[in-house]
Every structure is written in C-alpha cells, then in structure tokens.
mmCIF file of C-alpha atoms in Angstrom:
data_model
loop_
_atom_site.group_PDB
_atom_site.id
_atom_site.type_symbol
_atom_site.label_atom_id
_atom_site.label_comp_id
_atom_site.label_asym_id
_atom_site.label_seq_id
_atom_site.Cartn_x
_atom_site.Cartn_y
_atom_site.Cartn_z
ATOM 1 C CA MET A 724 -79.290 102.330 -12.928
ATOM 2 C CA ALA A 725 -80.741 99.790 -10.500
ATOM 3 C CA ILE A 726 -81.821 100.095 -6.839
ATOM 4 C CA LYS A 727 -79.680 97.942 -4.616
ATOM 5 C CA SER A 728 -80.727 98.225 -1.247
ATOM 6 C CA ILE A 729 -83.081 99.937 1.321
ATOM 7 C CA LYS A 730 -82.762 100.618 5.001
ATOM 8 C CA ILE A 731 -85.572 101.699 7.413
ATOM 9 C CA LEU A 732 -85.745 102.896 10.987
ATOM 10 C CA ASN A 733 -88.586 103.554 12.850
ATOM 11 C CA VAL A 734 -91.023 104.645 9.886
ATOM 12 C CA MET A 735 -94.493 103.179 9.907
ATOM 13 C CA ALA A 736 -94.309 99.459 10.136
ATOM 14 C CA PHE A 737 -90.310 99.289 10.324
ATOM 15 C CA GLN A 738 -89.807 99.714 14.126
ATOM 16 C CA ARG A 739 -86.248 99.638 15.501
ATOM 17 C CA LEU A 740 -84.494 96.370 16.326
ATOM 18 C CA TRP A 741 -81.882 95.854 19.246
ATOM 19 C CA ARG A 742 -79.269 93.286 18.839
ATOM 20 C CA LYS A 743 -78.022 91.106 21.463
ATOM 21 C CA ASN A 744 -74.729 91.697 23.154
ATOM 22 C CA ASN A 745 -72.956 88.500 24.230
ATOM 23 C CA GLY A 746 -76.416 86.775 24.563
ATOM 24 C CA THR A 747 -77.284 89.652 27.252
ATOM 25 C CA CYS A 748 -80.575 91.615 26.172
ATOM 26 C CA ARG A 749 -80.020 95.163 26.544
ATOM 27 C CA VAL A 750 -81.961 98.360 25.325
ATOM 28 C CA PRO A 751 -79.087 100.857 24.284
ATOM 29 C CA ASP A 752 -79.567 104.614 24.328
ATOM 30 C CA ALA A 753 -81.251 105.449 20.824
ATOM 31 C CA LYS A 754 -80.752 109.227 21.205
ATOM 32 C CA ALA A 755 -76.972 108.448 21.934
ATOM 33 C CA GLY A 756 -76.744 106.888 18.552
ATOM 34 C CA ASP A 757 -75.988 103.366 20.030
ATOM 35 C CA SER A 758 -74.620 100.963 17.472
ATOM 36 C CA PHE A 759 -76.500 98.173 18.744
ATOM 37 C CA CYS A 760 -79.547 100.001 16.930
ATOM 38 C CA GLU A 761 -80.459 97.977 13.744
ATOM 39 C CA ALA A 762 -82.323 99.383 10.972
ATOM 40 C CA PHE A 763 -84.497 96.990 8.563
ATOM 41 C CA GLN A 764 -82.158 96.332 5.703
ATOM 42 C CA LEU A 765 -82.996 94.697 2.238
ATOM 43 C CA GLN A 766 -80.896 94.174 -0.719
ATOM 44 C CA PHE A 767 -82.604 93.767 -4.417
ATOM 45 C CA CYS A 768 -81.775 92.096 -7.522
ATOM 46 C CA ASP A 769 -81.381 94.138 -10.713
ATOM 47 C CA GLY A 770 -84.176 92.292 -12.368
ATOM 48 C CA ILE A 771 -87.779 91.636 -10.871
ATOM 49 C CA ASN A 772 -88.286 91.950 -7.205
ATOM 50 C CA ILE A 773 -91.304 90.535 -5.719
ATOM 51 C CA LEU A 774 -92.554 91.602 -2.241
ATOM 52 C CA ILE A 775 -94.800 89.166 -0.403
ATOM 53 C CA GLY A 776 -96.365 88.973 2.896
ATOM 54 C CA GLU A 777 -99.421 89.756 5.107
ATOM 55 C CA ASN A 778 -101.234 92.743 5.243
ATOM 56 C CA GLY A 779 -99.499 95.428 7.485
ATOM 57 C CA VAL A 780 -95.711 94.356 6.879
ATOM 58 C CA GLY A 781 -94.909 97.450 4.837
ATOM 59 C CA LYS A 782 -94.695 96.440 1.065
ATOM 60 C CA THR A 783 -96.769 99.115 -0.311
ATOM 61 C CA THR A 784 -94.600 101.549 2.099
ATOM 62 C CA LEU A 785 -91.322 100.088 0.917
ATOM 63 C CA LEU A 786 -92.631 100.799 -2.827
ATOM 64 C CA LYS A 787 -93.283 104.345 -2.061
ATOM 65 C CA MET A 788 -89.954 104.810 -0.368
ATOM 66 C CA ILE A 789 -88.138 103.884 -3.555
ATOM 67 C CA TYR A 790 -90.636 105.787 -5.739
ATOM 68 C CA ALA A 791 -89.894 109.190 -3.572
ATOM 69 C CA ALA A 792 -86.003 108.600 -3.826
ATOM 70 C CA THR A 793 -86.071 108.289 -7.510
ATOM 71 C CA GLN A 794 -88.721 111.248 -8.025
ATOM 72 C CA TRP A 795 -86.247 113.309 -5.970
ATOM 73 C CA SER A 796 -83.300 112.462 -7.925
ATOM 74 C CA ALA A 797 -84.694 114.759 -10.466
ATOM 75 C CA PRO A 798 -82.388 117.771 -10.995
ATOM 76 C CA LYS A 799 -84.904 120.547 -10.519
ATOM 77 C CA LYS A 800 -84.459 122.279 -7.091
ATOM 78 C CA ASP A 801 -87.425 123.992 -5.397
ATOM 79 C CA ALA A 802 -88.597 125.096 -2.096
ATOM 80 C CA GLY A 803 -91.230 122.579 -1.167
ATOM 81 C CA LYS A 804 -89.524 119.360 -2.874
ATOM 82 C CA THR A 805 -88.444 117.780 0.390
ATOM 83 C CA GLN A 806 -91.810 118.713 1.963
ATOM 84 C CA ARG A 807 -93.792 116.883 -0.600
ATOM 85 C CA LEU A 808 -91.919 113.474 -0.280
ATOM 86 C CA VAL A 809 -94.657 113.037 2.747
ATOM 87 C CA GLN A 810 -97.495 113.223 -0.203
ATOM 88 C CA PHE A 811 -96.385 110.000 -1.641
ATOM 89 C CA PHE A 812 -97.456 108.262 1.350
ATOM 90 C CA SER A 813 -100.834 109.876 1.975
ATOM 91 C CA SER A 814 -102.612 112.901 1.010
ATOM 92 C CA SER A 815 -103.779 113.680 4.335
ATOM 93 C CA LEU A 816 -100.157 113.943 5.990
ATOM 94 C CA SER A 817 -98.762 117.484 6.585
ATOM 95 C CA ASP A 818 -95.813 116.372 9.016
ATOM 96 C CA THR A 819 -93.164 113.607 8.721
ATOM 97 C CA ASP A 820 -93.604 113.092 12.214
ATOM 98 C CA LEU A 821 -96.847 111.227 11.658
ATOM 99 C CA LEU A 822 -94.879 108.834 9.639
ATOM 100 C CA LYS A 823 -92.357 107.771 12.505
ATOM 101 C CA ASN A 824 -93.672 105.015 14.950
ATOM 102 C CA ALA A 825 -91.035 105.599 17.920
ATOM 103 C CA GLU A 826 -88.841 107.875 19.866
ATOM 104 C CA GLY A 827 -85.127 108.248 18.680
ATOM 105 C CA TYR A 828 -83.803 108.616 15.216
ATOM 106 C CA SER A 829 -86.079 107.999 12.053
ATOM 107 C CA TYR A 830 -85.133 107.856 8.365
ATOM 108 C CA PHE A 831 -85.166 105.638 5.060
ATOM 109 C CA GLU A 832 -82.014 105.262 2.915
ATOM 110 C CA ILE A 833 -82.120 104.019 -0.786
ATOM 111 C CA SER A 834 -78.910 103.242 -2.626
ATOM 112 C CA ASP A 835 -77.779 102.228 -6.381
ATOM 113 C CA GLY A 836 -74.767 100.778 -4.772
ATOM 114 C CA THR A 837 -72.650 104.059 -5.218
ATOM 115 C CA HIS A 838 -75.046 107.025 -4.770
ATOM 116 C CA LYS A 839 -77.481 106.995 -1.541
ATOM 117 C CA PHE A 840 -80.426 109.126 -0.797
ATOM 118 C CA THR A 841 -81.417 109.411 3.249
ATOM 119 C CA TYR A 842 -84.305 110.790 3.935
ATOM 120 C CA SER A 843 -84.252 111.837 7.910
ATOM 121 C CA LEU A 844 -87.682 112.205 9.128
ATOM 122 C CA SER A 845 -86.046 113.181 12.820
ATOM 123 C CA HIS A 846 -84.453 116.369 10.924
ATOM 124 C CA LYS A 847 -87.122 116.638 8.183
ATOM 125 C CA SER A 848 -84.489 117.009 5.448
ATOM 126 C CA VAL A 849 -82.309 114.943 2.972
ATOM 127 C CA TRP A 850 -78.994 114.054 3.521
ATOM 128 C CA ASP A 851 -76.250 113.351 0.783
ATOM 129 C CA PHE A 852 -78.550 115.115 -1.945
ATOM 130 C CA ASP A 853 -75.520 116.459 -3.547
ATOM 131 C CA ASP A 854 -74.878 112.728 -4.591
ATOM 132 C CA TRP A 855 -78.260 111.748 -5.465
ATOM 133 C CA LEU A 856 -79.836 115.022 -7.062
ATOM 134 C CA GLY A 857 -79.140 114.858 -10.644
ATOM 135 C CA LEU A 858 -78.959 111.097 -11.149
ATOM 136 C CA ASN A 859 -82.495 111.791 -12.742
ATOM 137 C CA ILE A 860 -83.676 108.176 -12.466
ATOM 138 C CA SER A 861 -86.616 107.736 -14.314
ATOM 139 C CA SER A 862 -89.473 105.748 -12.405
ATOM 140 C CA VAL A 863 -93.198 104.875 -12.785
ATOM 141 C CA PHE A 864 -95.568 103.716 -9.989
ATOM 142 C CA ILE A 865 -98.497 101.986 -10.757
ATOM 143 C CA PRO A 866 -101.079 102.005 -7.533
ATOM 144 C CA THR A 867 -103.680 99.551 -6.762
ATOM 145 C CA MET A 868 -106.422 102.162 -7.148
ATOM 146 C CA GLU A 869 -107.376 102.424 -10.705
ATOM 147 C CA MET A 870 -107.183 106.363 -11.215
ATOM 148 C CA LEU A 871 -107.593 107.146 -15.181
ATOM 149 C CA SER A 872 -111.632 106.752 -14.589
ATOM 150 C CA HIS A 873 -111.194 109.776 -12.519
ATOM 151 C CA SER A 874 -109.269 111.857 -15.053
ATOM 152 C CA GLN A 875 -111.600 114.541 -16.431
ATOM 153 C CA GLY A 876 -110.419 117.775 -14.918
ATOM 154 C CA PHE A 877 -108.527 115.847 -12.258
ATOM 155 C CA LEU A 878 -105.258 117.729 -12.149
ATOM 156 C CA ALA A 879 -106.687 121.127 -12.300
ATOM 157 C CA LEU A 880 -109.038 120.278 -9.322
ATOM 158 C CA ASN A 881 -106.064 118.800 -7.777
ATOM 159 C CA GLN A 882 -103.751 121.495 -7.968
ATOM 160 C CA LYS A 883 -106.701 124.063 -6.769
ATOM 161 C CA TYR A 884 -108.234 122.053 -4.091
ATOM 162 C CA LYS A 885 -105.884 119.285 -2.983
ATOM 163 C CA LEU A 886 -108.107 116.076 -3.737
ATOM 164 C CA PRO A 887 -107.742 113.324 -1.370
ATOM 165 C CA PHE A 888 -105.226 111.269 -3.254
ATOM 166 C CA ASP A 889 -101.874 110.770 -2.687
ATOM 167 C CA GLY A 890 -98.585 111.757 -4.819
ATOM 168 C CA THR A 891 -98.374 108.210 -6.814
ATOM 169 C CA GLN A 892 -102.204 108.269 -7.493
ATOM 170 C CA VAL A 893 -101.896 111.960 -8.981
ATOM 171 C CA ASP A 894 -98.399 111.089 -11.018
ATOM 172 C CA ILE A 895 -100.012 107.886 -12.864
ATOM 173 C CA VAL A 896 -102.754 110.371 -14.123
ATOM 174 C CA VAL A 897 -100.109 112.694 -15.141
ATOM 175 C CA ASN A 898 -98.065 109.840 -16.977
ATOM 176 C CA ALA A 899 -101.044 108.325 -18.626
ATOM 177 C CA SER A 900 -102.034 111.981 -20.079
ATOM 178 C CA LEU A 901 -98.413 112.596 -21.475
ATOM 179 C CA PRO A 902 -98.329 112.677 -25.413
ATOM 180 C CA GLU A 903 -97.458 109.194 -27.021
ATOM 181 C CA THR A 904 -93.884 108.857 -28.514
ATOM 182 C CA ARG A 905 -93.333 108.647 -31.938
ATOM 183 C CA GLU A 906 -91.426 105.468 -32.303
ATOM 184 C CA LEU A 907 -91.060 102.426 -30.124
ATOM 185 C CA PRO A 908 -88.554 99.357 -30.569
ATOM 186 C CA ASP A 909 -90.246 96.287 -32.050
ATOM 187 C CA TYR A 910 -90.336 94.275 -29.072
ATOM 188 C CA MET A 911 -92.549 97.295 -27.326
ATOM 189 C CA GLU A 912 -94.764 97.152 -30.354
ATOM 190 C CA ARG A 913 -95.277 93.465 -29.905
ATOM 191 C CA ILE A 914 -96.048 94.082 -26.362
ATOM 192 C CA LEU A 915 -98.913 96.731 -27.220
ATOM 193 C CA ASP A 916 -100.221 94.207 -29.845
ATOM 194 C CA ARG A 917 -100.726 91.545 -27.233
ATOM 195 C CA ILE A 918 -102.325 93.841 -24.898
ATOM 196 C CA SER A 919 -104.602 95.281 -27.650
ATOM 197 C CA ASN A 920 -105.670 91.932 -28.519
ATOM 198 C CA VAL A 921 -106.818 91.177 -24.988
ATOM 199 C CA ILE A 922 -108.661 94.559 -24.456
ATOM 200 C CA ASP A 923 -109.882 94.920 -28.120
ATOM 201 C CA GLY A 924 -108.482 97.976 -28.904
ATOM 202 C CA THR A 925 -106.120 100.918 -27.831
ATOM 203 C CA ILE A 926 -106.569 103.916 -25.567
ATOM 204 C CA ILE A 927 -107.041 107.370 -26.417
ATOM 205 C CA VAL A 928 -107.587 110.586 -24.329
ATOM 206 C CA GLU A 929 -109.849 113.361 -25.400
ATOM 207 C CA ASN A 930 -110.542 116.306 -23.301
ATOM 208 C CA ASP A 931 -108.925 114.711 -20.122
ATOM 209 C CA ILE A 932 -111.229 111.606 -20.675
ATOM 210 C CA PHE A 933 -109.571 108.348 -21.394
ATOM 211 C CA TYR A 934 -111.433 106.054 -23.620
ATOM 212 C CA LEU A 935 -110.989 102.578 -24.925
ATOM 213 C CA LEU A 936 -111.044 102.756 -28.919
ATOM 214 C CA LYS A 937 -112.248 99.318 -30.003
ATOM 215 C CA LYS A 938 -111.317 97.757 -33.175
ATOM 216 C CA ASP A 939 -114.670 97.892 -34.661
ATOM 217 C CA GLY A 940 -114.467 101.690 -34.158
ATOM 218 C CA ARG A 941 -116.653 102.005 -31.204
ATOM 219 C CA LYS A 942 -115.189 104.365 -28.375
ATOM 220 C CA ILE A 943 -116.069 103.254 -24.734
ATOM 221 C CA ASP A 944 -115.494 105.362 -22.084
ATOM 222 C CA PHE A 945 -112.824 104.399 -19.675
ATOM 223 C CA SER A 946 -114.962 104.190 -16.400
ATOM 224 C CA LEU A 947 -117.573 101.674 -18.356
ATOM 225 C CA GLU A 948 -114.949 98.985 -19.224
ATOM 226 C CA ALA A 949 -114.049 95.965 -16.689
ATOM 227 C CA GLU A 950 -111.359 97.121 -14.184
ATOM 228 C CA GLY A 951 -109.015 94.020 -15.006
ATOM 229 C CA LEU A 952 -109.108 95.714 -18.639
ATOM 230 C CA ARG A 953 -108.657 99.107 -17.276
ATOM 231 C CA LYS A 954 -105.422 98.120 -15.599
ATOM 232 C CA LEU A 955 -103.970 96.282 -19.091
ATOM 233 C CA GLY A 956 -105.060 99.551 -20.938
ATOM 234 C CA LEU A 957 -103.164 101.692 -18.536
ATOM 235 C CA LEU A 958 -100.109 99.636 -19.195
ATOM 236 C CA TRP A 959 -100.542 99.678 -22.648
ATOM 237 C CA LYS A 960 -100.828 103.632 -22.375
ATOM 238 C CA LEU A 961 -97.636 103.751 -20.288
ATOM 239 C CA ILE A 962 -95.671 101.728 -22.911
ATOM 240 C CA ARG A 963 -97.387 103.835 -25.848
ATOM 241 C CA ASN A 964 -95.984 106.959 -24.001
ATOM 242 C CA GLY A 965 -92.337 105.665 -23.998
ATOM 243 C CA LEU A 966 -92.293 105.916 -20.393
ATOM 244 C CA LEU A 967 -90.910 102.202 -19.768
ATOM 245 C CA GLU A 968 -87.745 102.323 -21.289
ATOM 246 C CA LYS A 969 -84.228 100.978 -20.676
ATOM 247 C CA GLY A 970 -83.050 102.303 -17.036
ATOM 248 C CA THR A 971 -86.636 103.107 -15.766
ATOM 249 C CA VAL A 972 -87.593 101.778 -12.281
ATOM 250 C CA LEU A 973 -91.167 100.133 -12.394
ATOM 251 C CA LEU A 974 -93.225 99.879 -9.206
ATOM 252 C CA TRP A 975 -96.461 98.007 -9.437
ATOM 253 C CA ASP A 976 -98.655 97.659 -6.285
ATOM 254 C CA GLU A 977 -100.865 94.358 -6.519
ATOM 255 C CA PRO A 978 -100.763 93.859 -10.206
ATOM 256 C CA GLU A 979 -103.353 90.920 -9.885
ATOM 257 C CA ALA A 980 -106.129 93.216 -8.220
ATOM 258 C CA ASN A 981 -109.133 92.827 -10.351
ATOM 259 C CA LEU A 982 -107.376 90.887 -12.957
ATOM 260 C CA ASN A 983 -108.795 87.528 -14.140
ATOM 261 C CA PRO A 984 -106.241 84.766 -13.326
ATOM 262 C CA GLU A 985 -106.316 83.763 -16.656
ATOM 263 C CA LEU A 986 -104.371 86.796 -17.580
ATOM 264 C CA PHE A 987 -101.621 86.343 -15.268
ATOM 265 C CA PRO A 988 -99.223 84.599 -17.573
ATOM 266 C CA LEU A 989 -99.857 87.549 -20.174
ATOM 267 C CA ILE A 990 -98.932 90.050 -17.307
ATOM 268 C CA VAL A 991 -95.972 88.029 -16.274
ATOM 269 C CA ASP A 992 -94.482 87.509 -19.919
ATOM 270 C CA ILE A 993 -94.809 91.194 -20.498
ATOM 271 C CA LEU A 994 -92.833 92.076 -17.088
ATOM 272 C CA LEU A 995 -90.323 89.448 -17.812
ATOM 273 C CA GLU A 996 -89.807 91.089 -21.432
ATOM 274 C CA LEU A 997 -89.510 94.754 -20.081
ATOM 275 C CA GLU A 998 -86.979 93.263 -17.539
ATOM 276 C CA ASP A 999 -84.887 91.901 -20.487
ATOM 277 C CA SER A 1000 -84.922 95.352 -21.924
ATOM 278 C CA GLY A 1001 -83.102 96.834 -18.954
ATOM 279 C CA ILE A 1002 -85.991 97.810 -16.707
ATOM 280 C CA GLN A 1003 -85.879 97.074 -13.052
ATOM 281 C CA ILE A 1004 -89.226 95.931 -11.546
ATOM 282 C CA PHE A 1005 -90.941 95.942 -8.010
ATOM 283 C CA ILE A 1006 -94.002 94.098 -7.437
ATOM 284 C CA ALA A 1007 -96.000 93.761 -4.384
ATOM 285 C CA THR A 1008 -98.542 90.830 -4.424
ATOM 286 C CA HIS A 1009 -100.943 88.466 -2.143
ATOM 287 C CA SER A 1010 -101.218 86.102 -5.437
ATOM 288 C CA TYR A 1011 -99.239 82.827 -5.020
ATOM 289 C CA ASN A 1012 -100.328 82.137 -8.726
ATOM 290 C CA LEU A 1013 -98.789 85.537 -9.926
ATOM 291 C CA ALA A 1014 -95.795 85.158 -8.099
ATOM 292 C CA LYS A 1015 -95.064 81.381 -9.208
ATOM 293 C CA TYR A 1016 -95.490 82.205 -12.858
ATOM 294 C CA PHE A 1017 -92.341 84.468 -12.525
ATOM 295 C CA GLU A 1018 -90.456 81.296 -11.159
ATOM 296 C CA LEU A 1019 -91.832 79.107 -14.169
ATOM 297 C CA ARG A 1020 -91.488 81.691 -16.919
ATOM 298 C CA ARG A 1021 -88.023 83.197 -15.997
ATOM 299 C CA LYS A 1022 -85.068 82.459 -18.098
ATOM 300 C CA ASN A 1023 -82.805 82.415 -15.036
ATOM 301 C CA ASP A 1024 -82.817 82.490 -11.433
ATOM 302 C CA GLY A 1025 -81.200 85.912 -11.164
ATOM 303 C CA GLN A 1026 -83.975 87.424 -13.137
ATOM 304 C CA VAL A 1027 -86.407 87.233 -10.306
ATOM 305 C CA GLN A 1028 -85.969 87.590 -6.641
ATOM 306 C CA TYR A 1029 -88.674 87.095 -3.908
ATOM 307 C CA HIS A 1030 -88.488 89.009 -0.795
ATOM 308 C CA ASN A 1031 -90.859 87.824 1.971
ATOM 309 C CA LEU A 1032 -91.756 90.391 4.654
ATOM 310 C CA TYR A 1033 -92.995 88.890 7.972
ATOM 311 C CA LYS A 1034 -93.831 90.166 11.442
ATOM 312 C CA ASP A 1035 -91.455 89.411 14.583
ATOM 313 C CA SER A 1036 -91.849 86.096 16.305
ATOM 314 C CA SER A 1037 -89.716 84.486 19.250
ATOM 315 C CA GLU A 1038 -88.311 82.081 16.664
ATOM 316 C CA VAL A 1039 -87.268 84.653 14.349
ATOM 317 C CA ALA A 1040 -86.021 86.784 17.049
ATOM 318 C CA GLU A 1041 -83.826 84.233 18.388
ATOM 319 C CA GLU A 1042 -82.623 83.183 14.959
ATOM 320 C CA TYR A 1043 -81.496 86.496 14.045
ATOM 321 C CA ASP A 1044 -80.245 87.360 17.600
ATOM 322 C CA TRP A 1045 -82.589 90.480 17.636
ATOM 323 C CA PHE A 1046 -85.035 91.898 20.271
ATOM 324 C CA HIS A 1047 -87.217 94.597 20.572
ATOM 325 C CA ASP A 1048 -87.860 97.416 22.798
ATOM 326 C CA SER A 1049 -89.888 95.908 25.630
ATOM 327 C CA VAL A 1050 -91.860 99.297 26.434
ATOM 328 C CA SER A 1051 -93.174 99.640 22.916
ATOM 329 C CA GLY A 1052 -94.719 95.930 22.686
ATOM 330 C CA GLU A 1053 -94.713 96.286 18.919
ATOM 331 C CA GLU A 1054 -93.843 93.609 16.499
ATOM 332 C CA GLY A 1055 -91.076 94.415 14.092
ATOM 333 C CA ILE A 1056 -90.863 93.598 10.221
ATOM 334 C CA PHE A 1057 -88.140 90.954 9.311
ATOM 335 C CA SER A 1058 -87.412 89.941 5.730
ATOM 336 C CA LYS A 1059 -85.902 86.750 3.630
ATOM 337 C CA SER A 1060 -84.704 86.746 0.165
ATOM 338 C CA ALA A 1061 -84.718 83.504 -2.286
ATOM 339 C CA TYR A 1062 -84.820 82.853 -5.849
ATOM 340 C CA PHE A 1063 -87.413 80.205 -5.420
ATOM 341 C CA LEU A 1064 -90.633 80.415 -3.561
ATOM 342 C CA GLY A 1065 -90.245 77.306 -1.790
ATOM 343 C CA GLU A 1066 -87.019 78.471 -0.224
ATOM 344 C CA LEU A 1067 -88.869 81.151 2.034
ATOM 345 C CA LYS A 1068 -90.222 80.106 5.436
ATOM 346 C CA GLY A 1069 -92.868 81.684 6.894
ATOM 347 C CA ASN A 1070 -94.389 82.560 3.266
ATOM 348 C CA ARG A 1071 -98.116 83.630 3.896
ATOM 349 C CA ILE A 1072 -99.248 83.318 0.399
ATOM 350 C CA VAL A 1073 -97.937 79.559 -0.083
ATOM 351 C CA ASP A 1074 -99.279 78.685 3.690
ATOM 352 C CA ALA A 1075 -102.648 80.134 2.581
ATOM 353 C CA ASP A 1076 -102.455 78.094 -0.564
ATOM 354 C CA ASP A 1077 -101.550 75.052 1.518
ATOM 355 C CA LYS A 1078 -104.380 75.338 3.810
ATOM 356 C CA LEU A 1079 -106.866 75.641 0.773
ATOM 357 C CA LEU A 1080 -105.520 72.195 -0.457
ATOM 358 C CA ASP A 1081 -105.628 70.708 3.023
ATOM 359 C CA GLU A 1082 -109.157 71.745 3.488
ATOM 360 C CA ALA A 1083 -110.323 70.618 -0.036
ATOM 361 C CA LEU A 1084 -108.427 67.099 0.743
ATOM 362 C CA LYS A 1085 -110.357 66.905 3.907
ATOM 363 C CA LYS A 1086 -113.775 67.679 2.528
ATOM 364 C CA ASN A 1087 -113.180 65.064 -0.172
ATOM 365 C CA LEU A 1088 -112.063 62.417 2.306
ATOM 366 C CA MET A 1089 -115.118 63.172 4.543
ATOM 367 C CA ASP A 1090 -117.439 63.019 1.374
#
C-alpha cells in the first residue's frame, strides 16, 4: 500500500490560499466554507519521493504528517490515540491549536487513493477513521537527530517523566530495540553485508545500550562511533529487525546529515534496492549531490520523483492564479514535482550549487 497524496490547510507553514474569481481578488468567508479556499496539495509516486526546499517550507512537517497517519492506521483503539498525534510534531505541545497558523478550518489529509485519514485540528478529532483504522500501514521514521546513543534507560524514563523528545524520536529507539528477525531475504542479507563492510561490524544491544561489534571482536559503545557510521548502523539494525519489508513506508529526514559525501552512493543504492522490494520511501534533503545520485542511478524515471517546496512570490501567485489573505501578510507554501531536478524552477539546492560554481569561476578568473 502506497501513500498517494496529502492535503494541508492552515497547519504550521501551510497557510490558506485563495483563488482568484474571474481575475478579481476576493477574500472569501472561510468560516462559511467558501469554495475559493485552497488547501496545499501534493501527489506522490509509489517509489522514492524526495522533498527539497529551503528551511521553513514544511518538509519535516509533511513527513511527520504521513508518519502520524500511518501509525494511526493500526487497529488498536485507545482513549488517548488521537491526542497523541500532536506528540509526533513536538514533545512540548499539549494542544493541537498550537499547530494552527490562522483562523478558520485547519486540517491535514493523507490518502492511499482509496482510503483517507483526515485529522481536523479545528475539531480536534480524526475523520473517516472507520475507513482508515485497521489498514495497519507499517512505517518507519528516521529523524535527523541520532537517538541510539541515548538508549540506556530511555524508554522507561520517557514513560515516567516525558523526556523532551517527540514521538518520532521515541519510536526509532523502540524500533531499533526490537528483537532481530530470524530470516531475511537474500537481497536484504546483501544490503546488510554492504553496510557491515563500511561500519566494520554489526550492531548489538545489551541492557538497553547499543554497541558496534567490530569484526575483530572489539565492542564499541555506540556513542563513541562517528555519527555518520551510527546512521548507517541504525539502518543496519532496522533491516536486521525485519522492519523494512514489502509494503512498509520509510520516512527519512536528512539522510545526508553528518554523512561523508563519499557514502551517498551507498545510501542511494540501498534505498533504490529497498524500493525495488516494494517499500515506498520519503526523503527530505538539502543535498544536491544526494538528490542527483538518485536521478543518475535509478532504473526508470517513475522510480524517483522530486517535490520542490518553496515560499510564495508574486510570480508564483500569478502563475497559479492564487493569492493570500492580505491581513496575515504571511507567505504560503507552493510545490512543483518532476522526475528530473533540472525541471524544477526555484530549486534552492540547485541554485546554491550554481552560485558556488559561479563564485569559484569568478575567483579563478580574478587569479
């Protein structure tokens, strides 16, 4: 099962958009449910979806919305299930009102093309839950922050004292701490071997502490390893625990963080192979090199799709025939999707790379 689309209205960076009426700008009555009000919308491919854009355009928020929806699809019902959705966004939030960015209706909706999950922040409830609950969509979220170094007693302490970590950070410790599966497909074993060769060992857990067991028998505390190797070690452990199997949705926030660029091809090859096995993947990245490797190494265009998120400008508003509430004065978020990086206008990571090359050329000419 793949996530096909998302809609967002008045949540964090995704503020409401208004559509022009016969060329005349008119702010409709949001409380009356005026049809001129537009939600941010994005369509996804079944393979690897790469989110790019400057800071503050909602890439991580979007990943967390998808993760929250997939986690809610588990058949278990309990009294606090809906309220805990807000904890995926921040450990310090106690009320969904803090996620809203404007007056009027506020929600986000995730769909697999047949079923949908609608979380209404305005009503503080989930709609269409009978349609979504029980789909049991497996998902794994890898946050930017490395968490396994904090594992000793972490889960017990968090349950008692509510540590300052959001739900995605707690869940990754839980997932990495699960027992290893007995058997894995041959291609998974090959992936594990490739990662083991780079980190020079395997990952073990003893008394809530993660260690890197080196091939020469040394047992190294996880916190003492380079963070880039820890990131690969986490991926090794998730695969070894059997969490990345067909039908899973993998969401990874900034895989390139603290990773030597020489390892980008390895990460790309592994993720392309996981996608081949039936795993839908979502990545948020600021790295042009990482994003470009996917384009160069994929088997076909449809396997990888790029989604550029960017803030409003007069040119964008004119192109889309949209405008914003003049009272708020805030910028909205727009998006464009393509199968090639070069087809995305306003692509900040490409622009930054071009500026660097221009500066280097200018310096060489001056010298």
